[in-house]
């Protein structure tokens, strides 16, 4: 039987997708690299949703002055009125989904609460935890922020970080080579994206968990269980 690593070195993302979730469920320790420099190609400020033409991203604007700062220091640009346009985008693309009307009031209130946050990362973690609650997902792994770890320095080698923590191999964020330093001992989680019923014709992979929630609601466990089964095989 081949050995699978139980460490995941990720970056915070606005709303995880199923590939992210599969890694989180397979790991027993998750490092969130919040002291790495923010990148516009990263996903802490954006998430992919389904549209009639394919996909698009919803985005949270950040302050221009913060664009070269670490992820943990990025602030939301509240001078840009982004909340209602984002909610209208979700309504336009998901109003015909089976469970949209059921979850919409809480999702709306969650995004409207962003006005109470100056920094992006705490809001993103709040949204993530809310999504996991809606979907009844329990992450068993220990979650650590790199900015609070003595084993992490300002310019880390992922291989050395893993070694410092007692791991030989580790997972990293899928498709993140343009904004996350890739280590030599990085390995891929065996992953086959579940194909599920979307509200538009055809199937687009890698949509954020809102896509699954609005379409499957309390039946989302049928798809999520496929990820857990894959991680245990």
Short mmCIF file of C-alpha atoms in Angstrom, two decimals:
data_model
loop_
_atom_site.label_atom_id
_atom_site.label_comp_id
_atom_site.label_asym_id
_atom_site.label_seq_id
_atom_site.Cartn_x
_atom_site.Cartn_y
_atom_site.Cartn_z
CA UNK A 1 0.00 0.00 0.00
CA UNK A 2 1.44 3.40 -0.97
CA UNK A 3 1.96 6.00 1.77
CA UNK A 4 -0.07 9.17 1.50
CA UNK A 5 1.07 12.39 3.17
CA UNK A 6 -1.16 13.89 5.83
CA UNK A 7 0.21 17.45 5.64
CA UNK A 8 -1.37 20.10 3.42
CA UNK A 9 0.33 23.43 2.70
CA UNK A 10 -2.36 25.72 1.31
CA UNK A 11 -3.29 29.37 1.04
CA UNK A 12 -6.56 30.79 2.39
CA UNK A 13 -9.27 30.81 -0.30
CA UNK A 14 -12.54 32.73 -0.32
CA UNK A 15 -14.72 29.65 -0.85
CA UNK A 16 -13.07 26.23 -1.33
CA UNK A 17 -13.91 23.95 -4.24
CA UNK A 18 -14.21 20.17 -4.14
CA UNK A 19 -10.52 19.61 -4.89
CA UNK A 20 -9.57 21.86 -1.97
CA UNK A 21 -12.05 20.02 0.21
CA UNK A 22 -10.68 16.61 -0.76
CA UNK A 23 -7.21 17.69 0.39
CA UNK A 24 -8.55 19.10 3.66
CA UNK A 25 -10.40 15.88 4.38
CA UNK A 26 -7.32 13.76 3.61
CA UNK A 27 -4.94 15.77 5.81
CA UNK A 28 -4.36 15.67 9.54
CA UNK A 29 -2.52 19.00 9.58
CA UNK A 30 -3.22 22.01 7.36
CA UNK A 31 -0.87 25.00 7.09
CA UNK A 32 -2.49 28.17 5.73
CA UNK A 33 0.25 30.36 4.27
CA UNK A 34 -1.05 33.73 5.35
CA UNK A 35 2.36 35.43 5.50
CA UNK A 36 3.09 34.80 1.82
CA UNK A 37 2.69 37.81 -0.47
CA UNK A 38 -0.80 38.32 -1.89
CA UNK A 39 -1.19 37.61 -5.61
CA UNK A 40 -4.00 38.66 -7.90
CA UNK A 41 -3.87 35.09 -9.26
CA UNK A 42 -4.53 33.68 -5.79
CA UNK A 43 -7.99 32.82 -4.50
CA UNK A 44 -8.37 34.50 -1.13
CA UNK A 45 -10.31 37.31 -2.84
CA UNK A 46 -12.21 35.34 -5.48
CA UNK A 47 -14.24 32.18 -6.13
CA UNK A 48 -15.46 30.45 -9.28
CA UNK A 49 -19.19 30.08 -9.94
CA UNK A 50 -21.29 28.49 -12.71
CA UNK A 51 -22.84 30.67 -15.42
CA UNK A 52 -24.92 29.95 -18.56
CA UNK A 53 -21.78 30.41 -20.68
CA UNK A 54 -19.45 28.43 -18.41
CA UNK A 55 -17.88 30.00 -15.32
CA UNK A 56 -16.83 33.33 -13.87
CA UNK A 57 -15.35 34.62 -10.62
CA UNK A 58 -16.96 36.61 -7.86
CA UNK A 59 -14.42 38.99 -6.33
CA UNK A 60 -13.79 41.02 -3.20
CA UNK A 61 -11.81 44.20 -3.91
CA UNK A 62 -8.68 44.91 -1.89
CA UNK A 63 -6.97 48.20 -1.20
CA UNK A 64 -4.47 49.14 -3.89
CA UNK A 65 -1.87 50.04 -1.26
CA UNK A 66 -1.95 46.49 0.10
CA UNK A 67 -1.17 44.57 -3.08
CA UNK A 68 2.45 43.84 -2.15
CA UNK A 69 1.66 42.92 1.44
CA UNK A 70 1.34 39.46 3.02
CA UNK A 71 -2.07 37.83 2.74
CA UNK A 72 -2.78 38.39 6.44
CA UNK A 73 -2.36 42.17 6.02
CA UNK A 74 -4.67 42.61 3.02
CA UNK A 75 -7.63 44.91 3.71
CA UNK A 76 -11.00 45.00 2.00
CA UNK A 77 -11.58 48.07 -0.15
CA UNK A 78 -14.88 49.24 1.27
CA UNK A 79 -14.80 52.38 -0.88
CA UNK A 80 -15.89 50.10 -3.72
CA UNK A 81 -19.51 49.08 -3.35
CA UNK A 82 -19.05 45.41 -4.11
CA UNK A 83 -21.44 43.50 -1.83
CA UNK A 84 -24.74 44.10 -3.63
CA UNK A 85 -23.23 43.54 -7.12
CA UNK A 86 -21.75 40.25 -5.87
CA UNK A 87 -25.11 39.19 -4.46
CA UNK A 88 -26.86 40.16 -7.71
CA UNK A 89 -24.35 38.01 -9.62
CA UNK A 90 -25.20 35.05 -7.41
CA UNK A 91 -28.92 35.68 -7.85
CA UNK A 92 -28.67 35.98 -11.64
CA UNK A 93 -26.73 32.73 -11.96
CA UNK A 94 -28.32 30.62 -9.20
CA UNK A 95 -31.91 31.79 -8.72
CA UNK A 96 -33.20 28.72 -10.57
CA UNK A 97 -31.13 26.30 -8.49
CA UNK A 98 -33.10 23.93 -6.30
CA UNK A 99 -31.98 25.29 -2.93
CA UNK A 100 -31.11 28.90 -3.81
CA UNK A 101 -34.18 30.39 -2.12
CA UNK A 102 -33.58 28.30 1.00
CA UNK A 103 -29.98 29.46 1.57
CA UNK A 104 -30.06 32.91 -0.03
CA UNK A 105 -31.14 34.89 3.07
CA UNK A 106 -28.26 33.53 5.16
CA UNK A 107 -25.71 33.85 2.36
CA UNK A 108 -26.85 37.44 1.82
CA UNK A 109 -26.51 38.26 5.51
CA UNK A 110 -23.06 36.64 5.61
CA UNK A 111 -21.72 38.75 2.76
CA UNK A 112 -23.37 41.89 4.08
CA UNK A 113 -21.50 41.34 7.35
CA UNK A 114 -18.26 42.11 5.46
CA UNK A 115 -18.79 45.77 6.37
CA UNK A 116 -17.74 44.83 9.90
CA UNK A 117 -14.36 43.54 8.72
CA UNK A 118 -11.34 45.66 7.86
CA UNK A 119 -9.05 42.78 6.96
CA UNK A 120 -9.92 40.19 4.34
CA UNK A 121 -8.57 37.03 5.96
CA UNK A 122 -10.86 36.99 9.04
CA UNK A 123 -13.87 37.51 6.79
CA UNK A 124 -12.75 34.72 4.47
CA UNK A 125 -12.36 32.34 7.40
CA UNK A 126 -15.83 33.30 8.60
CA UNK A 127 -17.32 32.56 5.17
CA UNK A 128 -15.44 29.26 4.99
CA UNK A 129 -16.76 28.17 8.38
CA UNK A 130 -20.29 29.14 7.40
CA UNK A 131 -20.05 27.10 4.19
CA UNK A 132 -18.83 24.09 6.13
CA UNK A 133 -21.72 24.47 8.55
CA UNK A 134 -24.30 24.67 5.75
CA UNK A 135 -22.81 21.57 4.14
CA UNK A 136 -22.33 19.76 7.48
CA UNK A 137 -18.62 19.34 6.80
CA UNK A 138 -16.30 18.70 9.73
CA UNK A 139 -12.58 19.12 9.06
CA UNK A 140 -10.71 16.88 11.48
CA UNK A 141 -7.27 18.25 10.60
CA UNK A 142 -5.44 20.70 12.81
CA UNK A 143 -5.41 24.08 11.02
CA UNK A 144 -2.46 26.42 11.61
CA UNK A 145 -1.67 29.86 10.22
CA UNK A 146 1.93 30.12 9.04
CA UNK A 147 2.24 33.63 10.53
CA UNK A 148 1.81 32.11 14.00
CA UNK A 149 4.30 29.25 13.57
CA UNK A 150 7.86 29.26 14.86
CA UNK A 151 8.72 26.62 12.23
CA UNK A 152 7.92 29.10 9.45
CA UNK A 153 10.18 31.94 8.35
CA UNK A 154 9.71 34.84 5.94
CA UNK A 155 11.04 32.97 2.88
CA UNK A 156 10.30 29.30 3.53
CA UNK A 157 11.16 26.26 1.49
CA UNK A 158 8.05 24.00 1.60
CA UNK A 159 10.29 20.94 1.80
CA UNK A 160 12.08 22.34 4.85
CA UNK A 161 8.81 23.36 6.47
CA UNK A 162 7.45 19.84 6.02
CA UNK A 163 10.67 18.39 7.43
CA UNK A 164 10.49 20.72 10.43
CA UNK A 165 7.01 19.37 11.11
CA UNK A 166 8.04 15.74 10.68
CA UNK A 167 6.58 15.10 7.22
CA UNK A 168 8.40 13.80 4.16
CA UNK A 169 5.72 14.70 1.59
CA UNK A 170 2.77 17.05 1.49
CA UNK A 171 -0.09 18.34 -0.61
CA UNK A 172 -0.25 21.87 -1.96
CA UNK A 173 -3.03 23.95 -3.43
CA UNK A 174 -4.13 22.53 -6.82
CA UNK A 175 -3.15 24.66 -9.82
CA UNK A 176 -1.30 27.22 -7.71
CA UNK A 177 2.14 27.17 -9.36
CA UNK A 178 1.84 30.82 -10.44
CA UNK A 179 1.42 32.14 -6.90
CA UNK A 180 2.49 29.43 -4.45
CA UNK A 181 6.09 28.24 -4.20
CA UNK A 182 6.19 24.59 -5.29
CA UNK A 183 8.35 22.16 -3.35
CA UNK A 184 10.24 19.15 -4.66
CA UNK A 185 8.44 16.80 -2.28
CA UNK A 186 4.99 18.03 -3.22
CA UNK A 187 2.67 15.19 -4.25
CA UNK A 188 -0.75 15.12 -5.87
CA UNK A 189 -3.77 13.73 -4.07
CA UNK A 190 -5.45 11.10 -6.27
CA UNK A 191 -8.53 13.05 -7.28
CA UNK A 192 -11.31 12.50 -9.78
CA UNK A 193 -13.74 15.41 -9.80
CA UNK A 194 -17.27 14.21 -9.07
CA UNK A 195 -19.69 15.08 -11.84
CA UNK A 196 -22.96 16.27 -10.39
CA UNK A 197 -26.14 17.86 -11.67
CA UNK A 198 -25.64 21.58 -12.25
CA UNK A 199 -28.41 24.06 -13.02
CA UNK A 200 -27.14 24.77 -16.54
CA UNK A 201 -26.59 22.23 -19.31
CA UNK A 202 -23.30 20.37 -19.16
CA UNK A 203 -20.82 20.27 -16.29
CA UNK A 204 -18.07 22.68 -15.28
CA UNK A 205 -15.57 21.38 -12.69
CA UNK A 206 -13.81 23.39 -9.97
CA UNK A 207 -16.73 25.64 -9.06
CA UNK A 208 -16.73 26.76 -5.44
CA UNK A 209 -18.88 25.05 -2.84
CA UNK A 210 -21.70 27.55 -3.35
CA UNK A 211 -22.43 25.73 -6.60
CA UNK A 212 -22.97 22.44 -4.78
CA UNK A 213 -24.87 24.06 -1.91
CA UNK A 214 -27.41 25.88 -4.09
CA UNK A 215 -28.06 22.81 -6.21
CA UNK A 216 -27.95 19.97 -3.67
CA UNK A 217 -28.49 21.61 -0.29
CA UNK A 218 -28.82 18.94 2.44
CA UNK A 219 -28.17 16.22 -0.15
CA UNK A 220 -24.64 17.56 -0.76
CA UNK A 221 -23.30 14.75 1.43
CA UNK A 222 -23.87 12.40 -1.53
CA UNK A 223 -21.13 14.22 -3.44
CA UNK A 224 -18.89 14.98 -0.46
CA UNK A 225 -18.90 11.32 0.57
CA UNK A 226 -17.25 10.52 -2.78
CA UNK A 227 -14.31 12.71 -1.77
CA UNK A 228 -14.00 11.00 1.60
CA UNK A 229 -14.14 7.55 0.02
CA UNK A 230 -11.41 8.55 -2.44
CA UNK A 231 -9.18 9.81 0.35
CA UNK A 232 -9.53 6.56 2.28
CA UNK A 233 -8.85 4.23 -0.64
#
